[in-house]
Amino acid sequence: MTIISPSLLACDFLNIEAELARLEGESDLWIHLDIMDGHFVPNLTFGHPIMKLIAGKSSLPLDAHFMVTNPDFYIETMKDLNLHVFTFHIEATQDAVATAKKAKAIAKKVGVSLRPGTALSSLSDELLKQVDLVLVMSVEPGFGGQKFMPESIARIQELKAKRAALHAHFLIEVDGGINPNNSQSLIQAGADVLVAGSAIFKSEKHNYSETISKLRGTP
């Protein structure tokens, strides 16, 4: 079953608790948290107090994507949140393998992400064997509601082939502009996890379960 990770970046911020409650009980579902520092990307989102409150209100696995200049700082400050996934950007660290090893101490899974313009070759074989997840950005990171970049499909296919060649086991996650019209192409290309914000939280009649099923291509 394809994992769906609804991005809270697109939810009703004044009613986050209610939004989280509407997702409870869904199977193979994570909660995607976009943490931005206003420096690595030109936007600010969830800080530590909000992260802590969210962690205390949802039983669903927290899928945290750190779009920050200093991910190692957050490894220390987020250690008590029981994160399911800690994903950092390859562009934000000089020693990605070392950062991944540190993050493994506080999260069940460690992921690495890269901007659309960053070559997949920047992910070393050693790193790909170390991480549990690779997040392919299909929009420029920083803001929700952007249009999907179709060239991302080829990147997913390349990563899938690389995973097989290395006998690695990382999940392939995709984030940006995902909706029921393009989700099946991503799954067929090799995506294991789909991040969707606007498609879920701004769906017609706010029927989140139905939209999640459509993203998976299931009845």
Coordinates of N, CA and C in Angstrom, one line a residue:
M1 N 0.8 -1.2 0.0 CA 0.0 0.0 0.0 C 0.9 1.2 0.0
T2 N 0.6 2.1 -0.9 CA 1.4 3.4 -1.0 C 1.1 4.2 0.3
I3 N 2.1 4.7 0.9 CA 2.0 5.6 2.1 C 1.6 7.0 1.6
I4 N 0.6 7.6 2.2 CA 0.2 9.0 2.0 C 0.6 9.8 3.2
S5 N 1.3 10.9 2.9 CA 1.7 11.8 4.0 C 1.1 13.2 3.8
P6 N -0.1 13.4 4.4 CA -0.7 14.8 4.2 C 0.2 15.9 4.8
S7 N 0.4 16.9 4.0 CA 1.2 18.0 4.5 C 0.4 19.0 5.2
L8 N 0.7 19.2 6.5 CA 0.0 20.2 7.3 C 0.2 21.6 6.9
L9 N 1.1 21.8 6.0 CA 1.4 23.2 5.4 C 0.1 23.7 4.8
A10 N -0.8 22.8 4.3 CA -2.0 23.2 3.6 C -3.2 23.2 4.4
C11 N -3.1 22.8 5.7 CA -4.3 22.6 6.5 C -4.8 24.0 7.1
D12 N -5.9 23.9 7.8 CA -6.4 25.1 8.4 C -5.6 25.3 9.7
F13 N -4.7 26.3 9.7 CA -3.8 26.5 10.8 C -4.6 26.9 12.1
L14 N -5.7 27.5 12.0 CA -6.5 27.8 13.2 C -7.2 26.7 13.8
N15 N -7.2 25.5 13.1 CA -7.9 24.3 13.6 C -7.1 23.1 13.4
I16 N -5.8 23.2 13.7 CA -4.9 22.0 13.4 C -5.3 20.8 14.2
E17 N -5.7 21.0 15.4 CA -6.2 19.8 16.2 C -7.3 19.1 15.5
A18 N -8.3 19.8 15.0 CA -9.4 19.2 14.4 C -9.0 18.5 13.1
E19 N -8.1 19.2 12.3 CA -7.6 18.6 11.1 C -6.9 17.2 11.4
L20 N -6.1 17.2 12.4 CA -5.4 16.0 12.8 C -6.4 14.9 13.2
A21 N -7.4 15.3 13.9 CA -8.4 14.3 14.3 C -9.1 13.6 13.1
R22 N -9.3 14.4 12.0 CA -10.0 13.9 10.9 C -9.2 12.8 10.1
L23 N -7.9 12.8 10.4 CA -7.0 11.8 9.7 C -6.7 10.6 10.6
E24 N -7.1 10.6 11.8 CA -6.9 9.5 12.7 C -7.7 8.3 12.2
G25 N -7.0 7.1 12.3 CA -7.7 5.9 11.9 C -7.4 5.5 10.5
E26 N -6.8 6.4 9.7 CA -6.4 6.0 8.3 C -5.2 5.1 8.3
S27 N -5.2 4.1 7.5 CA -4.0 3.2 7.5 C -2.9 3.7 6.5
D28 N -1.7 3.3 6.8 CA -0.6 3.7 6.0 C -0.5 5.2 5.7
L29 N -0.7 5.9 6.8 CA -0.7 7.4 6.7 C 0.3 8.0 7.7
W30 N 1.1 8.9 7.2 CA 2.0 9.7 8.0 C 1.4 11.1 8.0
I31 N 2.0 11.9 9.0 CA 1.7 13.4 9.0 C 3.0 14.1 8.6
H32 N 2.9 14.8 7.5 CA 4.1 15.5 7.0 C 4.2 16.9 7.5
L33 N 5.3 17.2 8.1 CA 5.6 18.5 8.7 C 6.7 19.2 8.0
D34 N 6.5 20.3 7.4 CA 7.5 21.1 6.7 C 8.1 22.1 7.7
I35 N 9.3 21.9 8.1 CA 10.0 22.8 9.0 C 10.9 23.7 8.2
M36 N 10.6 25.0 8.2 CA 11.4 25.9 7.4 C 11.9 27.0 8.4
D37 N 13.1 27.5 8.1 CA 13.8 28.4 9.0 C 13.9 29.9 8.5
G38 N 13.3 30.1 7.3 CA 13.4 31.5 6.7 C 14.7 31.8 6.2
H39 N 15.6 30.8 6.2 CA 17.0 31.1 5.6 C 17.3 30.1 4.5
F40 N 17.2 28.8 4.8 CA 17.4 27.8 3.7 C 16.3 28.0 2.6
V41 N 15.1 28.3 3.0 CA 14.0 28.7 2.1 C 13.4 29.9 2.7
P42 N 12.8 30.8 1.8 CA 12.2 32.1 2.2 C 10.9 31.9 2.8
N43 N 10.7 31.1 3.9 CA 9.5 30.9 4.5 C 9.7 30.4 5.9
L44 N 8.8 30.7 6.8 CA 8.8 30.2 8.2 C 7.6 29.4 8.5
T45 N 7.7 28.3 9.1 CA 6.6 27.5 9.4 C 6.5 27.0 10.9
F46 N 6.6 25.7 11.1 CA 6.4 25.2 12.5 C 7.7 25.4 13.3
G47 N 7.5 26.0 14.5 CA 8.6 26.0 15.4 C 8.5 24.9 16.4
H48 N 9.4 24.8 17.4 CA 9.4 23.8 18.4 C 8.1 23.6 19.2
P49 N 7.6 24.7 19.7 CA 6.3 24.6 20.5 C 5.2 23.9 19.7
I50 N 5.0 24.4 18.5 CA 3.9 23.8 17.7 C 4.2 22.3 17.3
M51 N 5.4 22.0 17.0 CA 5.8 20.6 16.8 C 5.5 19.7 18.0
K52 N 5.8 20.2 19.2 CA 5.5 19.5 20.4 C 4.0 19.2 20.6
L53 N 3.2 20.3 20.3 CA 1.8 20.1 20.5 C 1.2 19.1 19.5
I54 N 1.7 19.2 18.2 CA 1.2 18.3 17.2 C 1.6 16.8 17.6
A55 N 2.8 16.7 18.1 CA 3.2 15.3 18.5 C 2.4 14.8 19.6
G56 N 1.9 15.7 20.5 CA 1.0 15.2 21.6 C -0.4 15.0 21.2
K57 N -0.8 15.5 20.0 CA -2.2 15.4 19.6 C -2.5 14.3 18.6
S58 N -1.5 13.7 18.0 CA -1.7 12.7 16.9 C -1.0 11.4 17.2
S59 N -1.6 10.3 16.9 CA -1.0 9.0 17.1 C -0.3 8.6 15.8
L60 N -0.5 9.4 14.7 CA 0.0 9.0 13.4 C 1.5 9.3 13.4
P61 N 2.3 8.5 12.6 CA 3.7 8.8 12.5 C 4.0 10.2 11.9
L62 N 5.0 10.8 12.6 CA 5.4 12.2 12.1 C 6.5 12.1 11.1
D63 N 6.3 12.7 9.9 CA 7.2 12.7 8.8 C 7.7 14.1 8.7
A64 N 8.9 14.4 9.3 CA 9.4 15.8 9.4 C 10.4 16.0 8.4
H65 N 10.2 17.1 7.6 CA 11.1 17.5 6.5 C 11.7 18.8 6.9
F66 N 13.0 18.8 7.1 CA 13.7 20.0 7.6 C 14.3 20.7 6.5
M67 N 13.7 21.8 6.1 CA 14.3 22.7 5.1 C 15.0 23.9 5.8
V68 N 16.1 23.5 6.4 CA 16.8 24.4 7.3 C 18.3 24.4 7.0
T69 N 19.0 25.5 7.4 CA 20.4 25.6 7.1 C 21.2 24.7 8.0
N70 N 20.8 24.5 9.2 CA 21.6 23.7 10.2 C 20.8 22.5 10.7
P71 N 20.6 21.4 10.0 CA 19.8 20.3 10.4 C 20.3 19.6 11.7
D72 N 21.7 19.7 11.9 CA 22.2 19.1 13.1 C 21.7 19.7 14.4
F73 N 21.4 21.0 14.3 CA 20.8 21.7 15.5 C 19.5 21.1 15.9
Y74 N 18.7 20.8 14.8 CA 17.3 20.2 15.1 C 17.4 18.8 15.5
I75 N 18.4 18.1 15.2 CA 18.5 16.7 15.7 C 18.5 16.7 17.2
E76 N 19.2 17.6 17.8 CA 19.3 17.7 19.3 C 18.0 18.3 19.9
T77 N 17.4 19.3 19.3 CA 16.3 19.9 19.9 C 15.0 19.2 19.6
M78 N 15.0 18.2 18.7 CA 13.8 17.4 18.4 C 13.8 16.0 19.0
K79 N 14.8 15.8 19.8 CA 15.1 14.4 20.2 C 14.0 13.8 21.1
D80 N 13.1 14.6 21.7 CA 12.0 14.1 22.5 C 10.7 13.9 21.9
L81 N 10.6 14.2 20.5 CA 9.3 14.2 19.8 C 9.0 12.8 19.2
N82 N 9.9 11.9 19.3 CA 9.6 10.5 18.8 C 9.2 10.6 17.3
L83 N 10.0 11.3 16.5 CA 9.8 11.4 15.1 C 9.9 10.1 14.4
H84 N 9.0 9.9 13.4 CA 9.1 8.7 12.6 C 10.1 8.8 11.5
V85 N 10.1 10.0 10.9 CA 11.1 10.3 9.8 C 11.7 11.7 10.1
F86 N 13.0 11.7 10.0 CA 13.8 13.0 10.1 C 14.5 13.1 8.7
T87 N 14.0 14.0 7.9 CA 14.6 14.2 6.6 C 15.3 15.6 6.5
F88 N 16.5 15.6 6.1 CA 17.3 16.8 5.9 C 17.7 17.0 4.5
H89 N 18.2 18.2 4.1 CA 18.6 18.4 2.7 C 20.1 18.2 2.5
I90 N 20.4 17.6 1.4 CA 21.8 17.3 1.1 C 22.5 18.6 0.9
E91 N 21.8 19.7 0.4 CA 22.5 21.0 0.2 C 22.8 21.7 1.5
A92 N 22.3 21.2 2.7 CA 22.4 21.9 3.9 C 23.5 21.3 4.8
T93 N 24.2 20.3 4.3 CA 25.2 19.7 5.2 C 26.5 19.4 4.4
Q94 N 27.6 19.5 5.1 CA 28.9 19.2 4.4 C 29.2 17.7 4.5
D95 N 28.7 17.0 5.5 CA 28.9 15.6 5.7 C 27.5 14.9 6.0
A96 N 26.9 14.6 4.9 CA 25.5 14.0 4.9 C 25.5 12.7 5.6
V97 N 26.5 11.9 5.5 CA 26.6 10.6 6.1 C 26.6 10.7 7.6
A98 N 27.4 11.7 8.1 CA 27.5 12.0 9.5 C 26.2 12.5 10.1
T99 N 25.5 13.4 9.4 CA 24.2 13.9 9.8 C 23.2 12.8 9.9
A100 N 23.2 11.9 8.9 CA 22.3 10.8 8.9 C 22.5 9.9 10.1
K101 N 23.7 9.6 10.4 CA 24.0 8.7 11.6 C 23.6 9.4 12.9
K102 N 23.8 10.7 13.0 CA 23.3 11.4 14.2 C 21.8 11.3 14.3
A103 N 21.1 11.6 13.2 CA 19.6 11.6 13.2 C 19.0 10.2 13.5
K104 N 19.7 9.2 13.2 CA 19.2 7.8 13.5 C 19.0 7.6 15.0
A105 N 19.7 8.4 15.8 CA 19.6 8.3 17.3 C 18.2 8.8 17.8
I106 N 17.5 9.7 17.0 CA 16.3 10.3 17.5 C 15.1 10.0 16.7
A107 N 15.2 9.3 15.5 CA 14.1 9.0 14.7 C 14.1 7.6 14.2
K108 N 13.0 7.0 13.9 CA 12.9 5.7 13.5 C 13.5 5.5 12.1
K109 N 13.3 6.6 11.2 CA 13.8 6.6 9.9 C 14.5 7.9 9.6
V110 N 15.6 7.9 8.8 CA 16.3 9.1 8.4 C 16.2 9.2 6.9
G111 N 15.8 10.4 6.4 CA 15.7 10.6 5.0 C 16.6 11.8 4.6
V112 N 16.9 11.8 3.3 CA 17.6 12.9 2.7 C 16.8 13.4 1.5
S113 N 16.8 14.7 1.4 CA 16.1 15.4 0.3 C 17.0 16.2 -0.6
L114 N 16.5 16.6 -1.7 CA 17.3 17.5 -2.6 C 16.4 18.3 -3.5
R115 N 16.8 19.5 -3.8 CA 16.1 20.4 -4.6 C 15.9 19.9 -6.0
P116 N 15.0 20.3 -6.8 CA 14.8 19.8 -8.2 C 16.0 20.0 -9.0
G117 N 16.8 21.1 -8.8 CA 18.0 21.4 -9.6 C 19.2 20.7 -9.1
T118 N 19.2 20.0 -8.0 CA 20.4 19.3 -7.5 C 20.5 17.9 -8.1
A119 N 21.6 17.6 -8.7 CA 21.8 16.3 -9.4 C 21.7 15.1 -8.4
L120 N 21.1 14.0 -8.8 CA 21.0 12.8 -8.0 C 22.4 12.3 -7.7
S121 N 23.4 12.6 -8.5 CA 24.7 12.1 -8.2 C 25.3 12.7 -7.0
S122 N 24.7 13.8 -6.4 CA 25.1 14.4 -5.1 C 24.9 13.4 -4.0
L123 N 24.0 12.4 -4.2 CA 23.8 11.4 -3.2 C 24.7 10.3 -3.4
S124 N 25.7 10.2 -2.5 CA 26.7 9.1 -2.6 C 26.1 7.7 -2.3
D125 N 26.8 6.7 -2.9 CA 26.4 5.3 -2.6 C 26.4 5.1 -1.1
E126 N 27.4 5.6 -0.4 CA 27.4 5.3 1.0 C 26.2 5.9 1.7
L127 N 25.8 7.1 1.3 CA 24.7 7.8 1.9 C 23.4 7.0 1.6
L128 N 23.2 6.6 0.4 CA 22.0 5.9 0.0 C 21.9 4.5 0.7
K129 N 23.0 4.0 1.1 CA 22.9 2.7 1.9 C 22.7 3.0 3.4
Q130 N 22.9 4.3 3.8 CA 22.7 4.7 5.2 C 21.3 5.1 5.5
V131 N 20.7 5.8 4.5 CA 19.4 6.4 4.8 C 18.2 5.4 4.6
D132 N 17.1 5.7 5.1 CA 15.9 4.9 5.0 C 14.9 5.5 4.0
L133 N 15.2 6.7 3.5 CA 14.2 7.4 2.6 C 15.0 8.5 1.8
V134 N 14.6 8.6 0.6 CA 15.0 9.7 -0.2 C 13.8 10.5 -0.7
L135 N 13.8 11.8 -0.4 CA 12.6 12.7 -0.7 C 13.0 13.5 -2.0
V136 N 12.2 13.2 -3.0 CA 12.3 13.9 -4.3 C 11.4 15.1 -4.3
M137 N 11.9 16.3 -4.3 CA 11.1 17.5 -4.4 C 10.6 17.7 -5.9
S138 N 9.3 17.7 -6.1 CA 8.8 17.9 -7.4 C 8.3 19.4 -7.6
V139 N 8.7 20.2 -6.7 CA 8.5 21.7 -6.8 C 9.7 22.3 -6.0
E140 N 9.9 23.6 -6.2 CA 11.0 24.2 -5.4 C 10.5 24.3 -4.0
P141 N 11.3 23.9 -3.0 CA 10.9 23.9 -1.6 C 10.7 25.3 -1.1
G142 N 9.7 25.4 -0.2 CA 9.5 26.7 0.4 C 8.0 27.1 0.6
F143 N 7.2 26.7 -0.4 CA 5.8 27.1 -0.4 C 4.9 26.0 -0.9
G144 N 3.7 25.9 -0.4 CA 2.8 24.9 -0.9 C 2.0 25.4 -2.0
G145 N 1.2 24.5 -2.7 CA 0.3 24.9 -3.8 C 1.0 25.1 -5.1
Q146 N 2.2 24.7 -5.3 CA 2.9 24.9 -6.5 C 2.6 23.8 -7.5
K147 N 2.9 24.0 -8.8 CA 2.6 23.1 -9.9 C 3.7 22.0 -9.9
F148 N 3.3 20.8 -10.1 CA 4.2 19.6 -10.2 C 5.1 19.7 -11.4
M149 N 6.4 19.4 -11.2 CA 7.4 19.4 -12.2 C 7.4 18.0 -12.8
P150 N 7.0 17.8 -14.1 CA 6.9 16.4 -14.6 C 8.2 15.7 -14.8
E151 N 9.3 16.5 -14.9 CA 10.6 15.9 -15.0 C 11.0 15.1 -13.7
S152 N 10.3 15.3 -12.7 CA 10.5 14.5 -11.4 C 10.3 13.0 -11.6
I153 N 9.5 12.7 -12.6 CA 9.2 11.2 -12.8 C 10.5 10.5 -13.2
A154 N 11.3 11.1 -14.1 CA 12.5 10.5 -14.5 C 13.5 10.3 -13.3
R155 N 13.5 11.3 -12.4 CA 14.3 11.2 -11.2 C 13.9 10.1 -10.3
I156 N 12.6 9.8 -10.2 CA 12.1 8.7 -9.4 C 12.6 7.4 -10.0
Q157 N 12.4 7.3 -11.3 CA 12.8 6.1 -12.0 C 14.3 5.8 -11.9
E158 N 15.1 6.9 -11.9 CA 16.6 6.8 -11.8 C 16.9 6.3 -10.4
L159 N 16.2 6.9 -9.4 CA 16.5 6.5 -8.0 C 16.1 5.0 -7.7
K160 N 15.0 4.6 -8.3 CA 14.5 3.2 -8.2 C 15.6 2.2 -8.8
A161 N 16.1 2.6 -9.9 CA 17.2 1.8 -10.6 C 18.4 1.7 -9.7
K162 N 18.8 2.9 -9.1 CA 19.9 3.0 -8.3 C 19.8 2.1 -7.0
R163 N 18.6 2.2 -6.5 CA 18.3 1.4 -5.3 C 18.5 -0.1 -5.5
A164 N 18.0 -0.5 -6.7 CA 18.2 -2.0 -7.0 C 19.6 -2.3 -7.3
A165 N 20.4 -1.4 -7.9 CA 21.8 -1.7 -8.2 C 22.6 -1.8 -6.9
L166 N 22.2 -1.0 -5.9 CA 23.0 -1.0 -4.7 C 22.5 -2.0 -3.7
H167 N 21.4 -2.7 -4.0 CA 20.7 -3.6 -3.0 C 20.3 -2.8 -1.8
A168 N 20.0 -1.5 -2.0 CA 19.6 -0.7 -0.8 C 18.1 -0.8 -0.6
H169 N 17.6 -0.2 0.5 CA 16.2 -0.4 0.9 C 15.5 0.9 1.2
F170 N 16.0 2.0 0.8 CA 15.4 3.3 1.1 C 14.0 3.4 0.4
L171 N 13.1 4.1 1.1 CA 11.8 4.4 0.4 C 12.0 5.7 -0.4
I172 N 11.2 5.8 -1.5 CA 11.2 6.9 -2.4 C 10.0 7.7 -2.1
E173 N 10.2 8.9 -1.6 CA 9.1 9.8 -1.2 C 9.1 11.0 -2.2
V174 N 7.9 11.5 -2.6 CA 7.8 12.6 -3.5 C 6.9 13.7 -2.9
D175 N 7.3 14.9 -3.1 CA 6.6 16.1 -2.5 C 6.5 17.2 -3.4
G176 N 5.3 17.7 -3.7 CA 5.1 18.9 -4.5 C 4.1 18.8 -5.6
G177 N 3.0 19.4 -5.5 CA 2.0 19.4 -6.6 C 1.4 18.1 -6.9
I178 N 1.3 17.2 -5.9 CA 0.8 15.9 -6.1 C -0.8 15.9 -5.9
N179 N -1.5 15.2 -6.9 CA -2.9 15.1 -6.8 C -3.4 13.8 -7.5
P180 N -4.7 13.5 -7.4 CA -5.1 12.3 -8.0 C -4.9 12.1 -9.5
N181 N -4.6 13.3 -10.2 CA -4.4 13.2 -11.6 C -3.0 12.8 -12.0
N182 N -2.0 12.9 -11.1 CA -0.6 12.5 -11.4 C -0.1 11.5 -10.5
S183 N -0.8 11.1 -9.4 CA -0.3 10.2 -8.4 C 0.0 8.8 -9.0
Q184 N -0.8 8.3 -9.9 CA -0.6 7.0 -10.4 C 0.7 6.9 -11.3
S185 N 1.0 8.0 -12.0 CA 2.3 8.0 -12.7 C 3.5 7.9 -11.8
L186 N 3.4 8.6 -10.6 CA 4.5 8.6 -9.6 C 4.6 7.2 -9.0
I187 N 3.5 6.6 -8.7 CA 3.6 5.2 -8.1 C 4.2 4.2 -9.1
Q188 N 3.7 4.3 -10.4 CA 4.3 3.4 -11.4 C 5.8 3.7 -11.6
A189 N 6.2 4.9 -11.4 CA 7.6 5.2 -11.6 C 8.5 4.7 -10.5
G190 N 7.9 4.4 -9.3 CA 8.6 3.9 -8.2 C 8.4 4.5 -6.8
A191 N 7.5 5.5 -6.8 CA 7.3 6.2 -5.5 C 6.6 5.3 -4.5
D192 N 7.1 5.3 -3.2 CA 6.5 4.6 -2.1 C 5.7 5.4 -1.2
V193 N 6.0 6.7 -1.2 CA 5.4 7.7 -0.3 C 5.0 8.9 -1.0
L194 N 3.8 9.3 -1.0 CA 3.3 10.6 -1.6 C 2.9 11.6 -0.6
V195 N 3.6 12.8 -0.7 CA 3.2 13.9 0.2 C 2.2 14.7 -0.6
A196 N 1.0 15.0 0.0 CA 0.0 15.8 -0.6 C -0.6 16.8 0.4
G197 N -0.6 18.1 0.0 CA -1.1 19.1 0.9 C -2.5 19.6 0.5
S198 N -2.4 20.5 -0.6 CA -3.6 21.1 -1.1 C -4.6 20.0 -1.6
A199 N -4.1 19.0 -2.2 CA -5.0 18.0 -2.8 C -5.9 17.3 -1.7
I200 N -5.4 17.2 -0.5 CA -6.2 16.6 0.6 C -6.9 17.7 1.4
F201 N -6.2 18.7 1.9 CA -6.9 19.6 2.8 C -7.8 20.6 2.2
K202 N -7.6 20.8 0.8 CA -8.5 21.7 0.1 C -9.4 20.9 -0.9
S203 N -9.6 19.6 -0.6 CA -10.4 18.8 -1.5 C -11.9 19.1 -1.4
E204 N -12.6 18.8 -2.4 CA -14.0 19.1 -2.5 C -14.8 18.4 -1.3
K205 N -15.6 19.2 -0.6 CA -16.3 18.7 0.6 C -15.4 18.2 1.7
H206 N -14.1 18.5 1.6 CA -13.2 18.1 2.6 C -13.3 16.6 3.0
N207 N -13.5 15.8 2.0 CA -13.5 14.4 2.2 C -12.1 13.8 2.1
Y208 N -11.4 13.8 3.2 CA -10.0 13.4 3.2 C -9.8 12.0 2.9
S209 N -10.6 11.1 3.4 CA -10.5 9.6 3.2 C -10.7 9.3 1.7
E210 N -11.6 10.0 1.1 CA -11.9 9.7 -0.4 C -10.7 10.2 -1.2
T211 N -10.2 11.4 -0.9 CA -9.0 11.9 -1.6 C -7.8 11.0 -1.4
I212 N -7.6 10.5 -0.2 CA -6.5 9.6 0.0 C -6.6 8.3 -0.8
S213 N -7.8 7.8 -0.9 CA -8.0 6.6 -1.7 C -7.7 6.9 -3.2
K214 N -8.2 8.1 -3.7 CA -7.9 8.5 -5.1 C -6.4 8.6 -5.3
L215 N -5.7 9.2 -4.4 CA -4.3 9.3 -4.6 C -3.6 7.9 -4.7
R216 N -4.1 6.9 -4.0 CA -3.6 5.6 -4.1 C -4.1 4.8 -5.3
G217 N -5.2 5.3 -5.9 CA -5.8 4.6 -7.0 C -6.6 3.5 -6.6
T218 N -7.1 3.5 -5.4 CA -7.9 2.4 -4.9 C -9.4 2.9 -4.8
P219 N -10.3 1.9 -4.9 CA -11.8 2.3 -4.8 C -12.1 3.0 -3.5

